[in-house]
Amino acid sequence: MTLRRQNMSEASISFTDADEIRSLFGAKDQYLRQVRDAIGVEIVIRNDEIRLHGEHGNIKRGLQVLDELRQILHKKGYLEESELHRVLGTGQGDNGKGEAGSTGPYPAAIHLYQNTKVVRPRTNGQSQYVQSIRDHELVICTGPAGSGKTYLAVAMAVNALRQEQVKKIVLVRPAVEAGEKLGFLPGDMLSKVNPYLRPLLDALNDILSFEQVKRYLENDVIEIVPLAFMRGRTLNNTFIILDEAQNTTVTQMKMFLTRMGVDSRIVVTGDTTQIDLPSHVVCGLTDVVARLKKIEGVGIVNLTTKDIVRHRLVADIVKAYDDEHQVSSTSKGSRPTAK
């Protein structure tokens, strides 16, 4: 099979064997229709060529799906409908539900290419977030604790690395503490900042095996660094994630975003209800959303309590604090300080 990209709204795949197309799309093209409907692209078969028409992001996803289906077909010699649904992320093998009892199909599944492991968005908001990362080189995502901001970004970074879209992953976090001071913690600087980087490592360990994470870290394929250590660097062919961005200043945010090099992608995540900066310091996250929201190529995503997928009580806890913020903001005009 050979692939030829034509423009932002069209792509074609050529096959050397027309029988492969029939095997790929099933009897009476039943698989073709499911791929078309799930991805949102028009698919036309002309002799030994498949043509895809649609939005750029959907075409990109369609090419990924067709390539994975083709690999399964070559390996097994046939394609089962259950495998089609797994690749599409429509969850039909689970009685029409996505992972963990989600209420509908979310076709923006993230394939990690590790024992067919797949990370699936569980809400419409999460699905839009994943699709925004696919469609934009810079994505800024705000949302409450437990809404999947960091986890899905790390999964997308691993996906990009496994597909050789990037050569490296850099995970960044500001070492700003909630009411604590680094200087009072025991140990050298590395041991002091380690607790702040730990959530990123936890996400990696949940997505990849311990040995893979260890190997990537040792070979500098994955790097986890405090924000302050990013100054002066230019990162090419890199998927960069800035976590807890609500604790960056305007100057720090500008410094971070300008580290972006050739063929790199950036995802910025944060929760504007958990700002640990002094009250007189402008939050870099809220500032950058306002500054960049009209720039073409920048994706802005706002997740809500509806997207929280942790313990069932987390959404209620977040809502309780949000209600308190509304009361205190009205009476005191103060900034939310939930931890």
mmCIF file of C-alpha atoms in Angstrom:
data_model
loop_
_atom_site.group_PDB
_atom_site.id
_atom_site.type_symbol
_atom_site.label_atom_id
_atom_site.label_comp_id
_atom_site.label_asym_id
_atom_site.label_seq_id
_atom_site.Cartn_x
_atom_site.Cartn_y
_atom_site.Cartn_z
ATOM 1 C CA MET A 1 0.000 0.000 0.000
ATOM 2 C CA THR A 2 1.254 3.469 -0.848
ATOM 3 C CA LEU A 3 0.003 6.739 0.576
ATOM 4 C CA ARG A 4 -0.220 10.102 -1.169
ATOM 5 C CA ARG A 5 -1.313 13.234 0.706
ATOM 6 C CA GLN A 6 -2.900 15.782 -1.577
ATOM 7 C CA ASN A 7 -4.128 18.781 0.451
ATOM 8 C CA MET A 8 -5.768 19.805 3.705
ATOM 9 C CA SER A 9 -9.061 18.184 2.787
ATOM 10 C CA GLU A 10 -8.166 15.123 0.723
ATOM 11 C CA ALA A 11 -5.887 12.093 0.833
ATOM 12 C CA SER A 12 -5.661 8.860 -1.114
ATOM 13 C CA ILE A 13 -4.385 5.344 -0.438
ATOM 14 C CA SER A 14 -3.329 3.068 -3.285
ATOM 15 C CA PHE A 15 -3.442 -0.724 -3.005
ATOM 16 C CA THR A 16 -1.546 -3.184 -5.167
ATOM 17 C CA ASP A 17 -4.244 -5.820 -4.604
ATOM 18 C CA ALA A 18 -7.924 -4.968 -5.079
ATOM 19 C CA ASP A 19 -8.879 -8.024 -2.975
ATOM 20 C CA GLU A 20 -7.255 -6.330 0.013
ATOM 21 C CA ILE A 21 -9.768 -3.484 -0.233
ATOM 22 C CA ARG A 22 -12.698 -5.925 -0.221
ATOM 23 C CA SER A 23 -11.269 -7.748 2.795
ATOM 24 C CA LEU A 24 -10.654 -4.466 4.574
ATOM 25 C CA PHE A 25 -14.206 -3.151 4.207
ATOM 26 C CA GLY A 26 -16.131 -6.416 4.605
ATOM 27 C CA ALA A 27 -19.152 -7.845 2.821
ATOM 28 C CA LYS A 28 -21.220 -5.183 1.028
ATOM 29 C CA ASP A 29 -18.808 -2.540 2.388
ATOM 30 C CA GLN A 30 -20.314 -2.795 5.888
ATOM 31 C CA TYR A 31 -16.988 -1.935 7.537
ATOM 32 C CA LEU A 32 -16.481 1.018 5.189
ATOM 33 C CA ARG A 33 -19.743 2.602 6.319
ATOM 34 C CA GLN A 34 -18.801 2.204 9.983
ATOM 35 C CA VAL A 35 -15.387 3.790 9.411
ATOM 36 C CA ARG A 36 -16.964 6.640 7.462
ATOM 37 C CA ASP A 37 -19.605 7.363 10.106
ATOM 38 C CA ALA A 38 -17.248 7.067 13.099
ATOM 39 C CA ILE A 39 -14.479 9.245 11.654
ATOM 40 C CA GLY A 40 -16.639 11.753 9.788
ATOM 41 C CA VAL A 41 -15.034 11.530 6.347
ATOM 42 C CA GLU A 42 -16.265 10.657 2.876
ATOM 43 C CA ILE A 43 -14.623 7.498 1.512
ATOM 44 C CA VAL A 44 -14.701 6.691 -2.185
ATOM 45 C CA ILE A 45 -13.296 3.508 -3.760
ATOM 46 C CA ARG A 46 -11.990 3.795 -7.339
ATOM 47 C CA ASN A 47 -10.459 0.597 -8.693
ATOM 48 C CA ASP A 48 -7.393 0.003 -6.474
ATOM 49 C CA GLU A 49 -7.498 3.383 -4.721
ATOM 50 C CA ILE A 50 -9.310 4.744 -1.673
ATOM 51 C CA ARG A 51 -9.951 8.477 -1.505
ATOM 52 C CA LEU A 52 -10.767 10.328 1.722
ATOM 53 C CA HIS A 53 -12.471 13.728 1.743
ATOM 54 C CA GLY A 54 -13.173 15.850 4.802
ATOM 55 C CA GLU A 55 -11.654 18.072 7.452
ATOM 56 C CA HIS A 56 -7.916 17.765 7.980
ATOM 57 C CA GLY A 57 -8.140 16.323 11.492
ATOM 58 C CA ASN A 58 -10.716 13.725 10.457
ATOM 59 C CA ILE A 59 -8.654 12.685 7.437
ATOM 60 C CA LYS A 60 -5.589 12.276 9.636
ATOM 61 C CA ARG A 61 -7.570 10.070 12.015
ATOM 62 C CA GLY A 62 -9.010 8.117 9.071
ATOM 63 C CA LEU A 63 -5.543 7.364 7.732
ATOM 64 C CA GLN A 64 -4.471 6.115 11.162
ATOM 65 C CA VAL A 65 -7.509 3.840 11.415
ATOM 66 C CA LEU A 66 -7.077 2.393 7.918
ATOM 67 C CA ASP A 67 -3.384 1.762 8.517
ATOM 68 C CA GLU A 68 -4.064 -0.121 11.771
ATOM 69 C CA LEU A 69 -6.847 -2.169 10.150
ATOM 70 C CA ARG A 70 -4.522 -3.027 7.287
ATOM 71 C CA GLN A 71 -1.862 -4.238 9.745
ATOM 72 C CA ILE A 72 -4.397 -6.513 11.450
ATOM 73 C CA LEU A 73 -5.505 -7.824 8.054
ATOM 74 C CA HIS A 74 -1.934 -8.612 6.997
ATOM 75 C CA LYS A 75 -1.192 -10.336 10.293
ATOM 76 C CA LYS A 76 -4.323 -12.494 10.549
ATOM 77 C CA GLY A 77 -5.501 -12.683 6.938
ATOM 78 C CA TYR A 78 -8.988 -11.486 7.921
ATOM 79 C CA LEU A 79 -10.671 -8.725 9.902
ATOM 80 C CA GLU A 80 -13.277 -9.268 12.616
ATOM 81 C CA GLU A 81 -15.939 -6.686 13.435
ATOM 82 C CA SER A 82 -14.885 -6.639 17.103
ATOM 83 C CA GLU A 83 -11.404 -5.555 16.011
ATOM 84 C CA LEU A 84 -12.909 -2.847 13.839
ATOM 85 C CA HIS A 85 -14.806 -1.423 16.826
ATOM 86 C CA ARG A 86 -11.704 -1.611 18.999
ATOM 87 C CA VAL A 87 -9.670 0.387 16.494
ATOM 88 C CA LEU A 88 -12.463 2.917 16.004
ATOM 89 C CA GLY A 89 -12.930 3.219 19.757
ATOM 90 C CA THR A 90 -16.691 2.849 19.411
ATOM 91 C CA GLY A 91 -16.816 0.224 22.139
ATOM 92 C CA GLN A 92 -19.418 -2.010 20.488
ATOM 93 C CA GLY A 93 -17.663 -4.986 22.040
ATOM 94 C CA ASP A 94 -18.839 -3.577 25.370
ATOM 95 C CA ASN A 95 -22.558 -3.420 24.603
ATOM 96 C CA GLY A 96 -22.325 0.001 23.033
ATOM 97 C CA LYS A 97 -20.545 1.617 25.954
ATOM 98 C CA GLY A 98 -17.049 2.986 26.146
ATOM 99 C CA GLU A 99 -14.556 2.185 28.867
ATOM 100 C CA ALA A 100 -15.635 2.361 32.469
ATOM 101 C CA GLY A 101 -19.312 2.675 31.619
ATOM 102 C CA SER A 102 -19.178 5.822 29.508
ATOM 103 C CA THR A 103 -22.521 6.722 28.031
ATOM 104 C CA GLY A 104 -21.683 6.656 24.337
ATOM 105 C CA PRO A 105 -19.036 6.059 21.677
ATOM 106 C CA TYR A 106 -16.080 8.468 21.568
ATOM 107 C CA PRO A 107 -14.157 7.738 18.351
ATOM 108 C CA ALA A 108 -11.104 9.802 19.367
ATOM 109 C CA ALA A 109 -9.470 6.726 20.982
ATOM 110 C CA ILE A 110 -5.718 6.998 21.651
ATOM 111 C CA HIS A 111 -3.743 3.972 20.498
ATOM 112 C CA LEU A 112 -0.574 3.298 22.470
ATOM 113 C CA TYR A 113 0.631 0.343 20.361
ATOM 114 C CA GLN A 114 1.496 -1.624 23.493
ATOM 115 C CA ASN A 115 -0.294 -4.969 23.553
ATOM 116 C CA THR A 116 -3.175 -3.220 21.726
ATOM 117 C CA LYS A 117 -3.676 -0.936 24.738
ATOM 118 C CA VAL A 118 -6.093 1.906 24.018
ATOM 119 C CA VAL A 119 -6.971 4.986 26.067
ATOM 120 C CA ARG A 120 -10.502 6.193 25.344
ATOM 121 C CA PRO A 121 -12.032 9.551 26.244
ATOM 122 C CA ARG A 122 -14.988 8.976 28.564
ATOM 123 C CA THR A 123 -16.908 12.198 27.937
ATOM 124 C CA ASN A 124 -17.736 14.449 25.028
ATOM 125 C CA GLY A 125 -15.475 17.133 26.487
ATOM 126 C CA GLN A 126 -12.539 14.736 26.703
ATOM 127 C CA SER A 127 -13.173 13.574 23.143
ATOM 128 C CA GLN A 128 -13.084 17.180 21.911
ATOM 129 C CA TYR A 129 -9.870 17.720 23.885
ATOM 130 C CA VAL A 130 -8.158 14.745 22.242
ATOM 131 C CA GLN A 131 -9.341 15.829 18.804
ATOM 132 C CA SER A 132 -8.070 19.363 19.440
ATOM 133 C CA ILE A 133 -4.603 17.962 20.215
ATOM 134 C CA ARG A 134 -4.728 16.066 16.933
ATOM 135 C CA ASP A 135 -5.719 19.185 15.010
ATOM 136 C CA HIS A 136 -3.483 21.845 16.600
ATOM 137 C CA GLU A 137 0.215 22.277 17.332
ATOM 138 C CA LEU A 138 -0.591 24.245 20.482
ATOM 139 C CA VAL A 139 -3.500 23.362 22.787
ATOM 140 C CA ILE A 140 -4.414 25.066 26.056
ATOM 141 C CA CYS A 141 -6.779 23.101 28.286
ATOM 142 C CA THR A 142 -8.364 24.299 31.512
ATOM 143 C CA GLY A 143 -10.538 22.188 33.749
ATOM 144 C CA PRO A 144 -11.144 20.900 37.278
ATOM 145 C CA ALA A 145 -9.231 18.171 39.079
ATOM 146 C CA GLY A 146 -9.967 14.704 37.726
ATOM 147 C CA SER A 147 -11.127 15.800 34.272
ATOM 148 C CA GLY A 148 -8.270 13.983 32.502
ATOM 149 C CA LYS A 149 -6.254 17.017 31.385
ATOM 150 C CA THR A 150 -2.829 15.592 32.149
ATOM 151 C CA TYR A 151 -3.554 11.903 31.593
ATOM 152 C CA LEU A 152 -4.970 12.356 28.089
ATOM 153 C CA ALA A 153 -2.167 14.745 27.119
ATOM 154 C CA VAL A 154 0.455 12.196 28.218
ATOM 155 C CA ALA A 155 -1.372 9.442 26.312
ATOM 156 C CA MET A 156 -1.370 11.599 23.172
ATOM 157 C CA ALA A 157 2.333 12.286 23.645
ATOM 158 C CA VAL A 158 3.079 8.550 23.859
ATOM 159 C CA ASN A 159 0.920 7.985 20.774
ATOM 160 C CA ALA A 160 2.892 10.624 18.837
ATOM 161 C CA LEU A 161 6.193 9.096 19.982
ATOM 162 C CA ARG A 162 5.169 5.569 18.997
ATOM 163 C CA GLN A 163 4.055 6.814 15.565
ATOM 164 C CA GLU A 164 7.400 8.634 15.154
ATOM 165 C CA GLN A 165 5.651 11.991 14.819
ATOM 166 C CA VAL A 166 8.072 13.272 17.467
ATOM 167 C CA LYS A 167 11.416 12.041 18.770
ATOM 168 C CA LYS A 168 11.056 13.073 22.382
ATOM 169 C CA ILE A 169 8.554 13.878 25.141
ATOM 170 C CA VAL A 170 9.240 16.650 27.656
ATOM 171 C CA LEU A 171 6.935 16.942 30.674
ATOM 172 C CA VAL A 172 7.161 20.242 32.557
ATOM 173 C CA ARG A 173 5.698 21.452 35.833
ATOM 174 C CA PRO A 174 6.213 24.634 37.886
ATOM 175 C CA ALA A 175 7.600 24.005 41.379
ATOM 176 C CA VAL A 176 5.063 26.233 43.102
ATOM 177 C CA GLU A 177 3.750 24.850 46.335
ATOM 178 C CA ALA A 178 0.377 25.098 48.041
ATOM 179 C CA GLY A 179 1.346 26.960 51.199
ATOM 180 C CA GLU A 180 4.786 25.324 51.479
ATOM 181 C CA LYS A 181 8.300 26.527 50.678
ATOM 182 C CA LEU A 182 10.928 24.522 48.819
ATOM 183 C CA GLY A 183 13.669 25.942 51.000
ATOM 184 C CA PHE A 184 12.254 24.237 54.068
ATOM 185 C CA LEU A 185 12.170 20.778 52.494
ATOM 186 C CA PRO A 186 15.101 18.423 53.213
ATOM 187 C CA GLY A 187 17.625 17.341 50.572
ATOM 188 C CA ASP A 188 19.221 18.835 47.469
ATOM 189 C CA MET A 189 17.363 20.661 44.704
ATOM 190 C CA LEU A 190 16.552 17.462 42.791
ATOM 191 C CA SER A 191 14.931 15.842 45.804
ATOM 192 C CA LYS A 192 13.051 19.070 46.544
ATOM 193 C CA VAL A 193 11.441 19.337 43.112
ATOM 194 C CA ASN A 194 10.767 15.593 42.738
ATOM 195 C CA PRO A 195 7.413 15.698 44.609
ATOM 196 C CA TYR A 196 6.139 18.313 42.161
ATOM 197 C CA LEU A 197 7.070 16.187 39.141
ATOM 198 C CA ARG A 198 5.673 12.970 40.594
ATOM 199 C CA PRO A 199 2.120 13.325 39.148
ATOM 200 C CA LEU A 200 3.586 13.328 35.634
ATOM 201 C CA LEU A 201 5.554 10.174 36.387
ATOM 202 C CA ASP A 202 2.415 8.551 37.813
ATOM 203 C CA ALA A 203 0.562 9.229 34.561
ATOM 204 C CA LEU A 204 3.420 7.710 32.553
ATOM 205 C CA ASN A 205 3.541 4.605 34.731
ATOM 206 C CA ASP A 206 -0.189 4.094 34.276
ATOM 207 C CA ILE A 207 0.122 4.284 30.490
ATOM 208 C CA LEU A 208 3.411 2.432 29.954
ATOM 209 C CA SER A 209 5.118 -0.427 31.747
ATOM 210 C CA PHE A 210 7.684 0.367 34.436
ATOM 211 C CA GLU A 211 10.533 -0.973 32.283
ATOM 212 C CA GLN A 212 9.502 1.131 29.295
ATOM 213 C CA VAL A 213 9.294 4.288 31.380
ATOM 214 C CA LYS A 214 12.685 3.528 32.920
ATOM 215 C CA ARG A 215 14.248 2.914 29.501
ATOM 216 C CA TYR A 216 12.779 6.081 28.001
ATOM 217 C CA LEU A 217 13.985 8.167 30.942
ATOM 218 C CA GLU A 218 17.484 6.663 30.870
ATOM 219 C CA ASN A 219 17.795 7.272 27.124
ATOM 220 C CA ASP A 220 16.459 10.830 27.438
ATOM 221 C CA VAL A 221 13.516 9.992 25.177
ATOM 222 C CA ILE A 222 11.230 11.196 27.959
ATOM 223 C CA GLU A 223 12.334 14.071 30.179
ATOM 224 C CA ILE A 224 10.529 15.405 33.249
ATOM 225 C CA VAL A 225 11.765 18.839 34.307
ATOM 226 C CA PRO A 226 10.778 21.813 36.477
ATOM 227 C CA LEU A 227 9.655 24.851 34.495
ATOM 228 C CA ALA A 228 12.611 26.938 35.683
ATOM 229 C CA PHE A 229 14.995 24.503 33.933
ATOM 230 C CA MET A 230 13.441 25.244 30.525
ATOM 231 C CA ARG A 231 14.987 28.680 30.098
ATOM 232 C CA GLY A 232 17.375 28.966 27.154
ATOM 233 C CA ARG A 233 16.297 25.722 25.474
ATOM 234 C CA THR A 234 14.812 25.154 22.001
ATOM 235 C CA LEU A 235 13.025 21.831 21.538
ATOM 236 C CA ASN A 236 12.614 20.403 18.026
ATOM 237 C CA ASN A 237 10.603 17.272 17.146
ATOM 238 C CA THR A 238 9.273 17.207 20.702
ATOM 239 C CA PHE A 239 5.877 16.766 22.346
ATOM 240 C CA ILE A 240 5.929 19.190 25.294
ATOM 241 C CA ILE A 241 3.368 19.223 28.109
ATOM 242 C CA LEU A 242 3.154 21.966 30.718
ATOM 243 C CA ASP A 243 1.123 20.728 33.673
ATOM 244 C CA GLU A 244 -0.343 22.841 36.524
ATOM 245 C CA ALA A 245 0.030 25.927 34.335
ATOM 246 C CA GLN A 246 -2.214 27.964 36.655
ATOM 247 C CA ASN A 247 0.891 28.365 38.822
ATOM 248 C CA THR A 248 2.947 30.096 36.135
ATOM 249 C CA THR A 249 3.407 33.842 35.862
ATOM 250 C CA VAL A 250 2.906 35.711 32.596
ATOM 251 C CA THR A 251 6.689 35.914 32.114
ATOM 252 C CA GLN A 252 7.144 32.192 32.764
ATOM 253 C CA MET A 253 4.378 31.278 30.328
ATOM 254 C CA LYS A 254 5.946 33.397 27.592
ATOM 255 C CA MET A 255 9.333 31.797 28.280
ATOM 256 C CA PHE A 256 7.842 28.317 28.083
ATOM 257 C CA LEU A 257 5.849 28.799 24.879
ATOM 258 C CA THR A 258 8.861 30.269 23.089
ATOM 259 C CA ARG A 259 10.798 27.018 23.674
ATOM 260 C CA MET A 260 8.743 25.504 20.834
ATOM 261 C CA GLY A 261 10.956 24.398 17.948
ATOM 262 C CA VAL A 262 10.479 22.877 14.508
ATOM 263 C CA ASP A 263 7.966 19.998 14.292
ATOM 264 C CA SER A 264 7.127 20.306 17.981
ATOM 265 C CA ARG A 265 3.748 20.299 19.706
ATOM 266 C CA ILE A 266 2.710 21.820 23.020
ATOM 267 C CA VAL A 267 -0.161 21.058 25.387
ATOM 268 C CA VAL A 268 -0.713 23.385 28.352
ATOM 269 C CA THR A 269 -3.009 22.203 31.158
ATOM 270 C CA GLY A 270 -4.216 23.770 34.367
ATOM 271 C CA ASP A 271 -7.048 24.427 36.807
ATOM 272 C CA THR A 272 -7.790 28.106 37.373
ATOM 273 C CA THR A 273 -9.580 27.322 40.654
ATOM 274 C CA GLN A 274 -6.332 26.063 42.201
ATOM 275 C CA ILE A 275 -3.950 29.001 41.802
ATOM 276 C CA ASP A 276 -1.134 28.992 44.374
ATOM 277 C CA LEU A 277 0.467 32.243 43.224
ATOM 278 C CA PRO A 278 0.454 35.306 45.493
ATOM 279 C CA SER A 279 -2.768 37.309 45.091
ATOM 280 C CA HIS A 280 -0.973 40.247 43.439
ATOM 281 C CA VAL A 281 0.626 38.059 40.703
ATOM 282 C CA VAL A 282 -1.205 37.670 37.382
ATOM 283 C CA CYS A 283 -1.837 34.022 36.463
ATOM 284 C CA GLY A 284 -0.020 33.029 33.279
ATOM 285 C CA LEU A 285 -2.711 30.497 32.315
ATOM 286 C CA THR A 286 -5.680 32.875 32.373
ATOM 287 C CA ASP A 287 -3.538 35.499 30.654
ATOM 288 C CA VAL A 288 -2.440 33.214 27.802
ATOM 289 C CA VAL A 289 -6.004 32.023 27.112
ATOM 290 C CA ALA A 290 -7.072 35.647 26.646
ATOM 291 C CA ARG A 291 -4.015 36.499 24.529
ATOM 292 C CA LEU A 292 -4.019 33.540 22.160
ATOM 293 C CA LYS A 293 -7.710 32.645 21.807
ATOM 294 C CA LYS A 294 -7.997 34.358 18.407
ATOM 295 C CA ILE A 295 -4.755 33.023 16.924
ATOM 296 C CA GLU A 296 -5.261 30.464 14.172
ATOM 297 C CA GLY A 297 -3.698 27.104 14.969
ATOM 298 C CA VAL A 298 -4.163 27.417 18.734
ATOM 299 C CA GLY A 299 -6.756 25.137 20.332
ATOM 300 C CA ILE A 300 -8.514 26.311 23.513
ATOM 301 C CA VAL A 301 -10.433 23.641 25.457
ATOM 302 C CA ASN A 302 -12.395 24.147 28.672
ATOM 303 C CA LEU A 303 -13.337 20.964 30.513
ATOM 304 C CA THR A 304 -16.010 21.086 33.232
ATOM 305 C CA THR A 305 -17.204 19.028 36.193
ATOM 306 C CA LYS A 306 -19.108 16.879 33.670
ATOM 307 C CA ASP A 307 -15.714 15.605 32.473
ATOM 308 C CA ILE A 308 -14.475 14.452 35.887
ATOM 309 C CA VAL A 309 -13.777 10.701 35.769
ATOM 310 C CA ARG A 310 -12.139 10.028 39.140
ATOM 311 C CA HIS A 311 -14.063 8.736 42.155
ATOM 312 C CA ARG A 312 -17.766 9.607 41.957
ATOM 313 C CA LEU A 313 -17.394 11.995 44.929
ATOM 314 C CA VAL A 314 -14.764 14.172 43.236
ATOM 315 C CA ALA A 315 -17.297 15.949 41.012
ATOM 316 C CA ASP A 316 -19.494 16.687 44.036
ATOM 317 C CA ILE A 317 -16.488 17.957 46.013
ATOM 318 C CA VAL A 318 -15.411 20.264 43.196
ATOM 319 C CA LYS A 319 -18.952 21.572 42.820
ATOM 320 C CA ALA A 320 -19.189 22.250 46.559
ATOM 321 C CA TYR A 321 -16.038 24.358 46.439
ATOM 322 C CA ASP A 322 -17.205 26.128 43.266
ATOM 323 C CA ASP A 323 -20.431 27.101 45.041
ATOM 324 C CA GLU A 324 -18.397 28.497 47.936
ATOM 325 C CA HIS A 325 -16.263 30.500 45.491
ATOM 326 C CA GLN A 326 -19.344 32.112 44.029
ATOM 327 C CA VAL A 327 -20.465 33.185 47.497
ATOM 328 C CA SER A 328 -17.044 34.468 48.604
ATOM 329 C CA SER A 329 -16.393 36.197 45.278
ATOM 330 C CA THR A 330 -19.697 38.029 45.520
ATOM 331 C CA SER A 331 -19.182 39.131 49.119
ATOM 332 C CA LYS A 332 -15.417 39.745 49.125
ATOM 333 C CA GLY A 333 -14.390 40.006 45.482
ATOM 334 C CA SER A 334 -11.588 37.552 46.229
ATOM 335 C CA ARG A 335 -9.928 35.008 43.985
ATOM 336 C CA PRO A 336 -10.850 31.287 44.434
ATOM 337 C CA THR A 337 -8.347 29.541 46.689
ATOM 338 C CA ALA A 338 -9.489 25.913 46.683
ATOM 339 C CA LYS A 339 -6.698 23.423 47.095
#
